[in-house]
Tab-separated table of C-alpha atoms in Angstrom:
chain	number	residue	atom	x	y	z
A	1	UNK	CA	-8.255	25.718	1.873
A	2	UNK	CA	-5.663	23.747	2.414
A	3	UNK	CA	-2.761	24.920	2.105
A	4	UNK	CA	0.762	22.580	1.950
A	5	UNK	CA	3.970	23.864	3.595
A	6	UNK	CA	7.318	22.375	3.173
A	7	UNK	CA	10.880	23.894	3.686
A	8	UNK	CA	10.496	25.337	0.218
A	9	UNK	CA	7.568	27.881	1.316
A	10	UNK	CA	7.900	27.429	4.799
A	11	UNK	CA	9.249	31.158	5.432
A	12	UNK	CA	5.831	32.637	4.315
A	13	UNK	CA	4.145	30.473	6.822
A	14	UNK	CA	6.021	31.537	10.027
A	15	UNK	CA	2.560	32.377	11.584
A	16	UNK	CA	0.184	29.726	10.544
A	17	UNK	CA	2.974	26.895	11.484
A	18	UNK	CA	2.912	28.462	14.778
A	19	UNK	CA	-0.513	27.903	15.129
A	20	UNK	CA	-0.571	24.694	13.623
A	21	UNK	CA	2.130	23.420	16.498
A	22	UNK	CA	-0.283	24.907	18.915
A	23	UNK	CA	-3.036	22.949	17.441
A	24	UNK	CA	-1.300	20.133	17.507
A	25	UNK	CA	-0.178	20.488	21.307
A	26	UNK	CA	-4.343	21.148	22.000
A	27	UNK	CA	-5.209	17.784	20.443
A	28	UNK	CA	-2.697	15.661	21.098
A	29	UNK	CA	-0.921	16.673	24.835
A	30	UNK	CA	-4.380	18.270	26.051
A	31	UNK	CA	-6.973	16.372	24.501
A	32	UNK	CA	-5.755	13.269	23.630
A	33	UNK	CA	-3.263	12.906	26.305
A	34	UNK	CA	-0.382	12.114	24.760
A	35	UNK	CA	1.942	12.888	27.686
A	36	UNK	CA	4.849	11.898	26.381
A	37	UNK	CA	5.290	14.262	23.877
A	38	UNK	CA	3.797	17.051	26.342
A	39	UNK	CA	6.164	20.084	25.854
A	40	UNK	CA	6.345	23.257	27.915
A	41	UNK	CA	5.972	25.758	25.286
A	42	UNK	CA	2.312	24.639	24.235
A	43	UNK	CA	4.052	23.412	21.250
A	44	UNK	CA	3.994	19.743	19.868
A	45	UNK	CA	7.127	19.790	17.496
A	46	UNK	CA	8.841	16.314	17.431
A	47	UNK	CA	11.990	15.069	15.927
A	48	UNK	CA	10.390	14.510	12.494
A	49	UNK	CA	9.307	17.916	11.825
A	50	UNK	CA	12.051	18.081	9.308
A	51	UNK	CA	12.621	20.019	6.159
A	52	UNK	CA	11.446	16.263	4.628
A	53	UNK	CA	8.017	17.176	6.308
A	54	UNK	CA	4.999	18.332	4.574
A	55	UNK	CA	2.876	20.238	6.293
A	56	UNK	CA	-1.247	20.824	5.659
A	57	UNK	CA	-2.656	23.551	7.035
A	58	UNK	CA	-6.854	23.832	6.682
A	59	UNK	CA	-6.854	28.310	6.507
A	60	UNK	CA	-10.657	29.926	7.803
A	61	UNK	CA	-10.605	33.292	8.626
A	62	UNK	CA	-7.138	33.276	8.591
A	63	UNK	CA	-7.009	30.604	11.680
A	64	UNK	CA	-5.444	27.020	11.323
A	65	UNK	CA	-8.198	24.807	11.881
A	66	UNK	CA	-6.941	21.557	10.545
A	67	UNK	CA	-3.140	20.095	10.567
A	68	UNK	CA	-1.863	17.073	9.223
A	69	UNK	CA	1.399	15.889	7.985
A	70	UNK	CA	3.058	13.767	5.771
A	71	UNK	CA	6.456	12.596	6.270
A	72	UNK	CA	8.896	10.689	3.847
A	73	UNK	CA	9.038	6.764	4.647
A	74	UNK	CA	12.628	6.693	3.134
A	75	UNK	CA	13.911	8.773	6.408
A	76	UNK	CA	13.367	7.795	9.700
A	77	UNK	CA	9.460	7.731	10.776
A	78	UNK	CA	6.834	6.878	13.355
A	79	UNK	CA	6.663	3.980	12.137
A	80	UNK	CA	10.500	2.866	12.073
A	81	UNK	CA	11.010	4.605	15.028
A	82	UNK	CA	8.310	5.217	17.594
A	83	UNK	CA	5.570	2.376	16.635
A	84	UNK	CA	7.446	-0.817	15.074
A	85	UNK	CA	5.719	-3.513	17.153
A	86	UNK	CA	2.601	-2.262	15.221
A	87	UNK	CA	4.306	-3.722	11.947
A	88	UNK	CA	4.233	-7.327	11.859
A	89	UNK	CA	4.556	-6.947	7.488
A	90	UNK	CA	8.129	-5.113	6.419
A	91	UNK	CA	7.800	-1.720	6.845
A	92	UNK	CA	7.315	0.176	3.342
A	93	UNK	CA	10.079	2.501	3.177
A	94	UNK	CA	10.710	4.564	-0.532
A	95	UNK	CA	10.145	7.536	-2.257
A	96	UNK	CA	6.623	6.366	-3.312
A	97	UNK	CA	4.999	5.814	0.056
A	98	UNK	CA	4.803	8.605	2.554
A	99	UNK	CA	3.399	8.838	5.933
A	100	UNK	CA	0.237	10.810	7.204
A	101	UNK	CA	0.553	11.644	10.800
A	102	UNK	CA	0.082	14.077	12.805
A	103	UNK	CA	-4.612	14.331	11.061
A	104	UNK	CA	-6.499	16.494	13.615
A	105	UNK	CA	-9.629	19.405	13.247
A	106	UNK	CA	-9.916	22.153	15.846
A	107	UNK	CA	-12.717	20.394	18.330
A	108	UNK	CA	-14.971	23.648	17.283
A	109	UNK	CA	-14.599	22.201	13.806
A	110	UNK	CA	-15.526	18.859	13.825
A	111	UNK	CA	-18.229	16.668	12.951
A	112	UNK	CA	-19.166	14.818	15.294
A	113	UNK	CA	-19.486	10.560	14.137
A	114	UNK	CA	-18.761	11.575	10.670
A	115	UNK	CA	-15.881	13.689	9.252
A	116	UNK	CA	-16.550	17.452	9.168
A	117	UNK	CA	-16.435	19.787	6.347
A	118	UNK	CA	-13.038	20.538	7.304
A	119	UNK	CA	-12.071	17.325	8.294
A	120	UNK	CA	-13.121	15.905	4.355
A	121	UNK	CA	-11.330	18.916	2.726
A	122	UNK	CA	-7.926	18.063	4.563
A	123	UNK	CA	-8.495	14.113	3.973
A	124	UNK	CA	-9.054	15.153	0.209
A	125	UNK	CA	-6.408	17.541	0.404
A	126	UNK	CA	-4.092	15.141	1.673
A	127	UNK	CA	-4.778	12.349	-0.812
A	128	UNK	CA	-5.101	14.896	-3.672
A	129	UNK	CA	-1.378	16.033	-3.323
A	130	UNK	CA	-0.234	12.450	-2.285
A	131	UNK	CA	-1.389	12.199	-5.940
A	132	UNK	CA	-0.487	14.919	-7.484
A	133	UNK	CA	3.043	13.779	-6.258
A	134	UNK	CA	3.154	10.288	-7.728
A	135	UNK	CA	2.822	8.628	-4.461
A	136	UNK	CA	2.130	4.836	-4.131
A	137	UNK	CA	0.475	4.817	-0.879
A	138	UNK	CA	0.202	6.175	2.142
A	139	UNK	CA	0.975	4.701	5.577
A	140	UNK	CA	-0.568	5.707	9.012
A	141	UNK	CA	-0.796	4.569	12.542
A	142	UNK	CA	-4.546	5.133	13.181
A	143	UNK	CA	-8.067	4.000	14.644
A	144	UNK	CA	-9.520	0.692	13.472
A	145	UNK	CA	-12.688	2.664	12.039
A	146	UNK	CA	-10.714	3.818	8.984
A	147	UNK	CA	-10.307	0.988	7.707
A	148	UNK	CA	-14.020	1.232	7.145
A	149	UNK	CA	-14.113	4.944	6.034
A	150	UNK	CA	-11.292	4.940	3.111
A	151	UNK	CA	-12.309	1.253	2.376
A	152	UNK	CA	-16.328	3.198	1.281
A	153	UNK	CA	-14.005	6.311	-0.020
A	154	UNK	CA	-12.443	3.882	-2.410
A	155	UNK	CA	-8.832	2.992	-1.052
A	156	UNK	CA	-7.899	-0.036	-1.114
A	157	UNK	CA	-6.537	-0.485	2.884
A	158	UNK	CA	-4.175	-3.401	3.551
A	159	UNK	CA	-3.132	-3.610	7.363
A	160	UNK	CA	0.066	-3.958	8.448
A	161	UNK	CA	-0.302	-5.574	11.752
A	162	UNK	CA	-3.307	-6.394	14.392
A	163	UNK	CA	-4.854	-3.307	16.532
A	164	UNK	CA	-3.042	-2.748	19.649
A	165	UNK	CA	-3.950	-0.497	22.039
A	166	UNK	CA	-1.552	2.201	22.569
A	167	UNK	CA	-2.304	3.721	26.010
A	168	UNK	CA	-6.095	3.897	25.912
A	169	UNK	CA	-6.329	3.969	22.257
A	170	UNK	CA	-6.810	1.463	19.533
A	171	UNK	CA	-4.310	1.669	17.227
A	172	UNK	CA	-3.463	0.066	13.746
A	173	UNK	CA	-0.618	0.644	11.292
A	174	UNK	CA	-2.133	0.172	7.985
A	175	UNK	CA	-1.432	1.178	4.456
A	176	UNK	CA	-3.783	2.938	1.456
A	177	UNK	CA	-3.760	2.507	-2.186
A	178	UNK	CA	-3.602	6.251	-3.718
A	179	UNK	CA	-5.148	6.258	-6.968
A	180	UNK	CA	-6.939	8.719	-9.244
A	181	UNK	CA	-10.032	7.257	-8.738
A	182	UNK	CA	-10.121	6.831	-5.134
A	183	UNK	CA	-9.087	10.656	-4.525
A	184	UNK	CA	-11.682	11.779	-7.181
A	185	UNK	CA	-14.724	9.361	-5.676
A	186	UNK	CA	-13.144	10.473	-2.071
A	187	UNK	CA	-14.120	13.961	-3.475
A	188	UNK	CA	-17.776	12.826	-4.445
A	189	UNK	CA	-18.980	11.032	-1.684
A	190	UNK	CA	-17.181	13.515	1.407
A	191	UNK	CA	-19.207	16.571	-1.253
A	192	UNK	CA	-15.805	18.244	-1.322
A	193	UNK	CA	-16.541	20.753	-3.949
A	194	UNK	CA	-14.709	23.158	-6.012
A	195	UNK	CA	-11.562	24.891	-4.421
A	196	UNK	CA	-8.320	22.676	-5.012
A	197	UNK	CA	-4.972	22.793	-3.081
A	198	UNK	CA	-3.767	26.362	-2.235
A	199	UNK	CA	-0.026	26.649	-2.654
A	200	UNK	CA	1.382	23.969	-3.490
A	201	UNK	CA	4.970	24.354	-3.448
A	202	UNK	CA	7.556	22.417	-5.521
A	203	UNK	CA	8.570	19.188	-5.058
A	204	UNK	CA	12.176	18.001	-3.746
A	205	UNK	CA	13.081	17.069	-7.375
A	206	UNK	CA	11.426	19.651	-8.524
A	207	UNK	CA	13.413	22.376	-6.380
A	208	UNK	CA	16.593	20.831	-7.376
A	209	UNK	CA	15.891	21.503	-11.093
A	210	UNK	CA	15.035	24.511	-10.369
A	211	UNK	CA	18.726	25.244	-8.513
A	212	UNK	CA	20.009	24.007	-11.544
A	213	UNK	CA	18.719	26.736	-14.014
B	1	UNK	CA	4.980	-13.201	11.686
B	2	UNK	CA	2.407	-15.359	14.151
B	3	UNK	CA	-0.313	-17.363	12.664
B	4	UNK	CA	-2.935	-15.235	13.955
B	5	UNK	CA	-1.365	-12.677	12.202
B	6	UNK	CA	-1.083	-14.716	8.864
B	7	UNK	CA	-4.682	-16.168	9.170
B	8	UNK	CA	-5.893	-12.385	9.338
B	9	UNK	CA	-4.051	-11.196	6.345
B	10	UNK	CA	-4.646	-13.819	4.299
B	11	UNK	CA	-8.608	-14.093	5.382
B	12	UNK	CA	-8.395	-10.050	4.173
B	13	UNK	CA	-7.351	-10.855	0.859
B	14	UNK	CA	-9.890	-13.658	0.093
B	15	UNK	CA	-12.552	-10.989	1.659
B	16	UNK	CA	-11.580	-8.294	-1.093
B	17	UNK	CA	-11.464	-10.200	-4.381
B	18	UNK	CA	-15.304	-11.867	-2.961
B	19	UNK	CA	-17.723	-11.546	-5.913
B	20	UNK	CA	-20.507	-12.836	-4.337
B	21	UNK	CA	-22.887	-12.462	-1.363
B	22	UNK	CA	-23.409	-16.039	-0.767
B	23	UNK	CA	-20.013	-17.085	-1.002
B	24	UNK	CA	-19.362	-14.266	1.406
B	25	UNK	CA	-21.712	-15.639	3.558
B	26	UNK	CA	-19.611	-19.114	3.672
B	27	UNK	CA	-16.783	-17.502	4.372
B	28	UNK	CA	-18.085	-15.334	7.575
B	29	UNK	CA	-19.552	-18.505	8.850
B	30	UNK	CA	-15.885	-20.220	9.053
B	31	UNK	CA	-14.552	-16.912	10.402
B	32	UNK	CA	-16.746	-16.993	13.206
B	33	UNK	CA	-16.231	-20.853	13.241
B	34	UNK	CA	-12.810	-20.372	13.890
B	35	UNK	CA	-13.070	-18.754	16.610
B	36	UNK	CA	-16.188	-20.852	18.343
B	37	UNK	CA	-19.011	-18.959	17.328
B	38	UNK	CA	-21.826	-20.664	15.177
B	39	UNK	CA	-23.789	-17.277	14.020
B	40	UNK	CA	-23.099	-13.596	12.956
B	41	UNK	CA	-25.186	-10.746	12.238
B	42	UNK	CA	-23.906	-7.682	9.684
B	43	UNK	CA	-26.188	-5.005	9.796
B	44	UNK	CA	-26.225	-1.412	9.912
B	45	UNK	CA	-27.410	-0.031	13.542
B	46	UNK	CA	-31.257	0.842	13.453
B	47	UNK	CA	-32.389	4.357	14.355
B	48	UNK	CA	-35.148	4.701	17.078
B	49	UNK	CA	-37.987	4.557	14.534
B	50	UNK	CA	-36.062	1.874	12.105
B	51	UNK	CA	-36.451	-2.252	12.266
B	52	UNK	CA	-33.287	-4.433	12.237
B	53	UNK	CA	-35.190	-5.969	9.273
B	54	UNK	CA	-34.387	-2.905	7.148
B	55	UNK	CA	-30.914	-2.923	8.182
B	56	UNK	CA	-29.611	-6.201	7.882
B	57	UNK	CA	-26.949	-7.294	5.844
B	58	UNK	CA	-26.096	-10.414	5.918
B	59	UNK	CA	-27.471	-12.853	8.797
B	60	UNK	CA	-26.445	-15.935	9.861
B	61	UNK	CA	-28.655	-15.759	12.885
B	62	UNK	CA	-30.777	-18.847	13.192
B	63	UNK	CA	-33.937	-18.309	11.717
B	64	UNK	CA	-36.005	-18.948	14.099
B	65	UNK	CA	-34.013	-16.379	16.323
B	66	UNK	CA	-34.084	-13.662	13.873
B	67	UNK	CA	-37.921	-13.891	12.986
B	68	UNK	CA	-38.658	-13.657	17.230
B	69	UNK	CA	-36.073	-10.589	17.607
B	70	UNK	CA	-37.520	-8.859	14.456
B	71	UNK	CA	-40.949	-9.624	15.097
B	72	UNK	CA	-40.678	-8.675	19.302
B	73	UNK	CA	-38.402	-5.354	17.850
B	74	UNK	CA	-35.756	-6.686	20.842
B	75	UNK	CA	-32.497	-4.227	18.827
B	76	UNK	CA	-34.087	-1.312	20.963
B	77	UNK	CA	-34.285	-2.437	24.511
B	78	UNK	CA	-31.113	-5.418	23.570
B	79	UNK	CA	-28.424	-3.992	26.221
B	80	UNK	CA	-26.031	-5.110	23.254
B	81	UNK	CA	-27.411	-2.832	20.720
B	82	UNK	CA	-27.864	0.116	22.864
B	83	UNK	CA	-23.846	-0.104	23.825
B	84	UNK	CA	-22.546	-0.215	20.462
B	85	UNK	CA	-22.867	2.938	19.615
B	86	UNK	CA	-20.787	3.793	23.072
B	87	UNK	CA	-17.904	2.672	21.749
B	88	UNK	CA	-15.534	2.134	18.741
B	89	UNK	CA	-13.596	-1.230	20.229
B	90	UNK	CA	-15.181	-4.645	20.294
B	91	UNK	CA	-16.643	-5.864	22.875
B	92	UNK	CA	-17.878	-9.240	24.618
B	93	UNK	CA	-21.880	-9.252	25.071
B	94	UNK	CA	-20.612	-10.267	29.045
B	95	UNK	CA	-19.095	-7.318	29.188
B	96	UNK	CA	-22.485	-5.209	28.734
B	97	UNK	CA	-23.839	-4.721	32.517
B	98	UNK	CA	-27.544	-4.529	33.427
B	99	UNK	CA	-30.081	-4.740	36.202
B	100	UNK	CA	-31.144	-7.928	35.754
B	101	UNK	CA	-34.186	-7.506	38.258
B	102	UNK	CA	-34.576	-3.559	37.046
B	103	UNK	CA	-34.413	-3.548	33.527
B	104	UNK	CA	-36.477	-6.748	32.683
B	105	UNK	CA	-36.793	-6.081	28.962
B	106	UNK	CA	-33.054	-6.309	28.688
B	107	UNK	CA	-33.121	-9.589	30.202
B	108	UNK	CA	-35.856	-10.952	28.273
B	109	UNK	CA	-33.739	-10.636	25.249
B	110	UNK	CA	-30.108	-12.042	26.601
B	111	UNK	CA	-32.186	-14.613	28.053
B	112	UNK	CA	-34.335	-15.590	24.830
B	113	UNK	CA	-31.140	-15.912	23.378
B	114	UNK	CA	-30.094	-18.841	25.370
B	115	UNK	CA	-32.291	-20.815	23.625
B	116	UNK	CA	-30.564	-20.640	20.476
B	117	UNK	CA	-27.286	-21.052	22.262
B	118	UNK	CA	-26.051	-17.294	21.775
B	119	UNK	CA	-24.739	-17.453	25.367
B	120	UNK	CA	-22.155	-14.946	24.470
B	121	UNK	CA	-20.680	-12.783	21.758
B	122	UNK	CA	-18.770	-10.685	20.112
B	123	UNK	CA	-19.669	-6.945	18.890
B	124	UNK	CA	-17.561	-5.256	16.214
B	125	UNK	CA	-18.498	-1.450	16.044
B	126	UNK	CA	-18.337	0.125	12.436
B	127	UNK	CA	-18.077	3.388	11.828
B	128	UNK	CA	-18.999	4.596	8.367
B	129	UNK	CA	-17.365	7.018	6.011
B	130	UNK	CA	-20.701	9.091	6.123
B	131	UNK	CA	-21.036	8.931	10.157
B	132	UNK	CA	-23.413	5.435	9.981
B	133	UNK	CA	-23.218	2.628	12.609
B	134	UNK	CA	-23.259	-1.274	11.517
B	135	UNK	CA	-22.536	-3.814	13.332
B	136	UNK	CA	-20.744	-6.990	12.966
B	137	UNK	CA	-21.840	-9.503	15.809
B	138	UNK	CA	-20.538	-13.168	16.479
B	139	UNK	CA	-22.516	-15.349	19.295
B	140	UNK	CA	-21.615	-18.471	20.522
B	141	UNK	CA	-21.847	-21.161	23.006
B	142	UNK	CA	-19.006	-20.764	24.882
B	143	UNK	CA	-16.681	-18.665	22.651
B	144	UNK	CA	-13.516	-17.865	24.548
B	145	UNK	CA	-11.054	-14.837	23.023
B	146	UNK	CA	-8.071	-13.333	24.130
B	147	UNK	CA	-7.396	-9.862	22.839
B	148	UNK	CA	-5.521	-10.455	20.607
B	149	UNK	CA	-8.355	-12.855	18.514
B	150	UNK	CA	-10.939	-10.103	19.526
B	151	UNK	CA	-8.199	-7.452	17.707
B	152	UNK	CA	-8.175	-9.962	14.545
B	153	UNK	CA	-11.372	-10.850	14.468
B	154	UNK	CA	-12.578	-7.087	14.275
B	155	UNK	CA	-9.906	-6.312	11.833
B	156	UNK	CA	-11.151	-9.056	9.440
B	157	UNK	CA	-15.410	-8.170	10.235
B	158	UNK	CA	-14.336	-5.027	9.063
B	159	UNK	CA	-13.144	-5.590	5.891
B	160	UNK	CA	-15.848	-8.026	5.501
B	161	UNK	CA	-18.614	-5.450	6.367
B	162	UNK	CA	-17.250	-2.995	3.511
B	163	UNK	CA	-17.241	-6.056	0.987
B	164	UNK	CA	-20.729	-7.176	1.895
B	165	UNK	CA	-22.454	-3.668	1.155
B	166	UNK	CA	-20.890	-3.395	-1.713
B	167	UNK	CA	-21.682	-6.545	-3.166
B	168	UNK	CA	-25.536	-5.934	-1.814
B	169	UNK	CA	-25.422	-2.746	-3.367
B	170	UNK	CA	-24.430	-4.560	-6.851
B	171	UNK	CA	-27.219	-6.447	-6.423
B	172	UNK	CA	-29.937	-3.576	-5.891
B	173	UNK	CA	-28.838	-2.312	-9.532
B	174	UNK	CA	-25.024	-0.149	-8.755
B	175	UNK	CA	-23.732	2.048	-6.413
B	176	UNK	CA	-25.856	5.110	-5.074
B	177	UNK	CA	-22.612	7.138	-5.301
B	178	UNK	CA	-22.317	8.066	-8.705
B	179	UNK	CA	-23.761	10.738	-10.527
B	180	UNK	CA	-25.329	9.930	-13.868
B	181	UNK	CA	-23.414	10.736	-17.093
B	182	UNK	CA	-25.221	13.782	-18.697
B	183	UNK	CA	-23.994	15.436	-21.734
B	184	UNK	CA	-21.709	18.814	-21.189
B	185	UNK	CA	-24.463	21.102	-23.406
B	186	UNK	CA	-26.983	18.974	-20.015
B	187	UNK	CA	-24.923	20.331	-17.594
B	188	UNK	CA	-24.450	23.987	-18.870
B	189	UNK	CA	-28.464	24.202	-18.493
B	190	UNK	CA	-28.509	22.409	-15.081
B	191	UNK	CA	-25.977	25.303	-14.370
B	192	UNK	CA	-27.812	28.105	-15.762
B	193	UNK	CA	-30.810	26.967	-14.395
B	194	UNK	CA	-29.520	26.670	-10.988
B	195	UNK	CA	-28.766	30.512	-11.047
B	196	UNK	CA	-32.406	31.505	-11.554
B	197	UNK	CA	-32.222	31.329	-15.624
B	198	UNK	CA	-35.943	30.015	-17.519
B	199	UNK	CA	-35.742	27.694	-20.412
B	200	UNK	CA	-36.297	30.887	-22.428
B	201	UNK	CA	-33.302	32.675	-21.164
B	202	UNK	CA	-31.183	29.338	-21.453
B	203	UNK	CA	-31.755	29.552	-24.922
B	204	UNK	CA	-31.012	32.823	-25.692
B	205	UNK	CA	-27.497	32.243	-23.362
B	206	UNK	CA	-26.643	28.894	-25.547
B	207	UNK	CA	-28.197	30.445	-28.800
B	208	UNK	CA	-30.873	27.713	-29.253
B	209	UNK	CA	-34.783	27.544	-28.521
B	210	UNK	CA	-36.636	27.540	-25.939
B	211	UNK	CA	-37.917	23.763	-26.722
B	212	UNK	CA	-34.769	22.313	-27.487
B	213	UNK	CA	-33.926	23.700	-23.376
B	214	UNK	CA	-36.879	22.023	-22.504
B	215	UNK	CA	-36.187	19.094	-24.140
B	216	UNK	CA	-32.502	18.863	-22.480
B	217	UNK	CA	-34.224	18.698	-19.089
B	218	UNK	CA	-36.040	16.389	-20.375
B	219	UNK	CA	-33.288	14.332	-20.545
B	220	UNK	CA	-31.439	15.221	-17.498
B	221	UNK	CA	-34.800	14.547	-15.314
B	222	UNK	CA	-34.942	10.899	-16.747
B	223	UNK	CA	-31.313	10.401	-16.393
B	224	UNK	CA	-31.351	11.414	-13.139
B	225	UNK	CA	-34.474	9.797	-11.951
B	226	UNK	CA	-36.958	13.356	-10.934
B	227	UNK	CA	-39.410	14.407	-11.790
B	228	UNK	CA	-38.610	18.254	-11.730
B	229	UNK	CA	-35.771	20.737	-12.531
B	230	UNK	CA	-35.799	21.802	-9.180
B	231	UNK	CA	-35.211	18.009	-7.943
B	232	UNK	CA	-32.387	18.062	-10.826
B	233	UNK	CA	-30.871	20.909	-9.705
B	234	UNK	CA	-30.983	19.629	-6.203
B	235	UNK	CA	-29.051	16.475	-7.109
B	236	UNK	CA	-26.428	18.120	-8.685
B	237	UNK	CA	-25.738	20.010	-5.737
B	238	UNK	CA	-26.225	17.087	-3.786
B	239	UNK	CA	-22.914	14.914	-5.601
B	240	UNK	CA	-21.224	18.491	-5.623
B	241	UNK	CA	-21.370	18.203	-9.440
B	242	UNK	CA	-22.624	22.128	-8.978
B	243	UNK	CA	-21.184	24.213	-6.400
C-alpha cells in the first residue's frame, strides 16, 4: 500500500518516517554514494523536509520498502537551490507544479531493468495523488532513461536542459504533464491493479477550510 | 540559452508533432546530419534468438550494409551491440574496445562497416517502461562530438524513438496496450467465470439463460481475439481489468 504522509498526519507515521529516512540513506548515500548528504546518524533528512513536503511510503508487512517525496515548487526546492544549472528554461515555480524527488526502492524489491512491482505502485501512487490534488505538472531531476519511460506511460515529457553528469550519474531536469489519461494508462501498462492510495491526508487548502469550521 | 539547447528543444517539439513515419525518417536523417552522421538505425536490441530485421523500427542504414549485416547475423557479434546492454549512457563506437586478434568476428563487423563510410558512430541506449532495450545509433565518416553534443543527441533520440514506436504501432493497426471495450454485462460474466463459475451457474446468478451466457462469451472472445474462455480470462488479468 502507498501511504501519503504530510504535516497533517505525520504524527501517525513517526515509526514509518524513521524507516523512510533510513531507506533514503541506504539508497542515496550508501549505495549511490551521494556523499554530500551523508548523515552520521544514518537518517537522510535535508532542508526540504519541511511541513510542506509530501512523503509517499510503500509499506509491506509493516516495513517501508519504497519512498518518494513531492515538494512545492512555490518554495525553495532542489532545482532552485541545488541544481539550477540543470535548467536552461525558466524553472517552473507555482502552486500547480511540485517537484518529485528521492524516488527509491529497497534493493530486494527492485525489478532489474524494468520497474519492479513496488516501483510501479509507488510511481502510480505519486502520479495519481498529483492528479487528485489538481497539479498540472511534476518537475524532476533524473536519469534520462526516464524520458522514454514516462513518454511510453502516456505523460508528455518536456526537458528543461541537456543531460549532464553529476558525479558519475547522468541527470536531466524535466517536467511531466499530469493528465488523467496518463495516470490511467500508466496503471494499465504497469499492471497496478485494485488498490488505491491509502490514507490520503487533506491538502493545505482543505486543512485551512477545516480549521475555519 | 545556448544554440545547442535551442536546437534540441525545437527539434523535440517538432518530433512530438510528427504524424507519419516518412517525415520522421527525413527528420532523423537531418538530425544526424547536423553532427556529421550520414546514417542512422533505430531498433530494438535483439535477444540471442532474434534477428535485427524483426526488431528494426526505422532504418537509415545503407541498404547493402543492412542486408549483409542481417544475413550474417552481425548483431550478435558486433562489439558495439554487445556494449549497449552494459550502460545507460550514450557512447561512441570507438569507445568500445575489443581484441582485434582474438575477437575476429567482432573485428570483421567493424572493418566491413568502414566499406560504407561507417567508421565512427554514436549509440544511445534506450530503456523502455517494461524493461525492453532499444538503441538509436548514428554512423558517419569522421564525426566529432563534444560531450554536450552527445547529450543533445541523446535527448533528441529518445523522443524520436518514442514517436517512431508510436507511429509504427498505429500503422500496425493500433496499440496493443488498450483492453478492448466489452459491455458491463460481459464483464460480469468474465468475473464470475474467473471465480470458477460454469455458464449455467452464471446464468443463475445473473438471472439469464445458460445460452445467453455462452453468447456473451462468444462476443467476448471475438472482441478479445481469443478462442477460449480461459484465454479471455487470462487476457483480462494481463490488462489489469480483472484483479
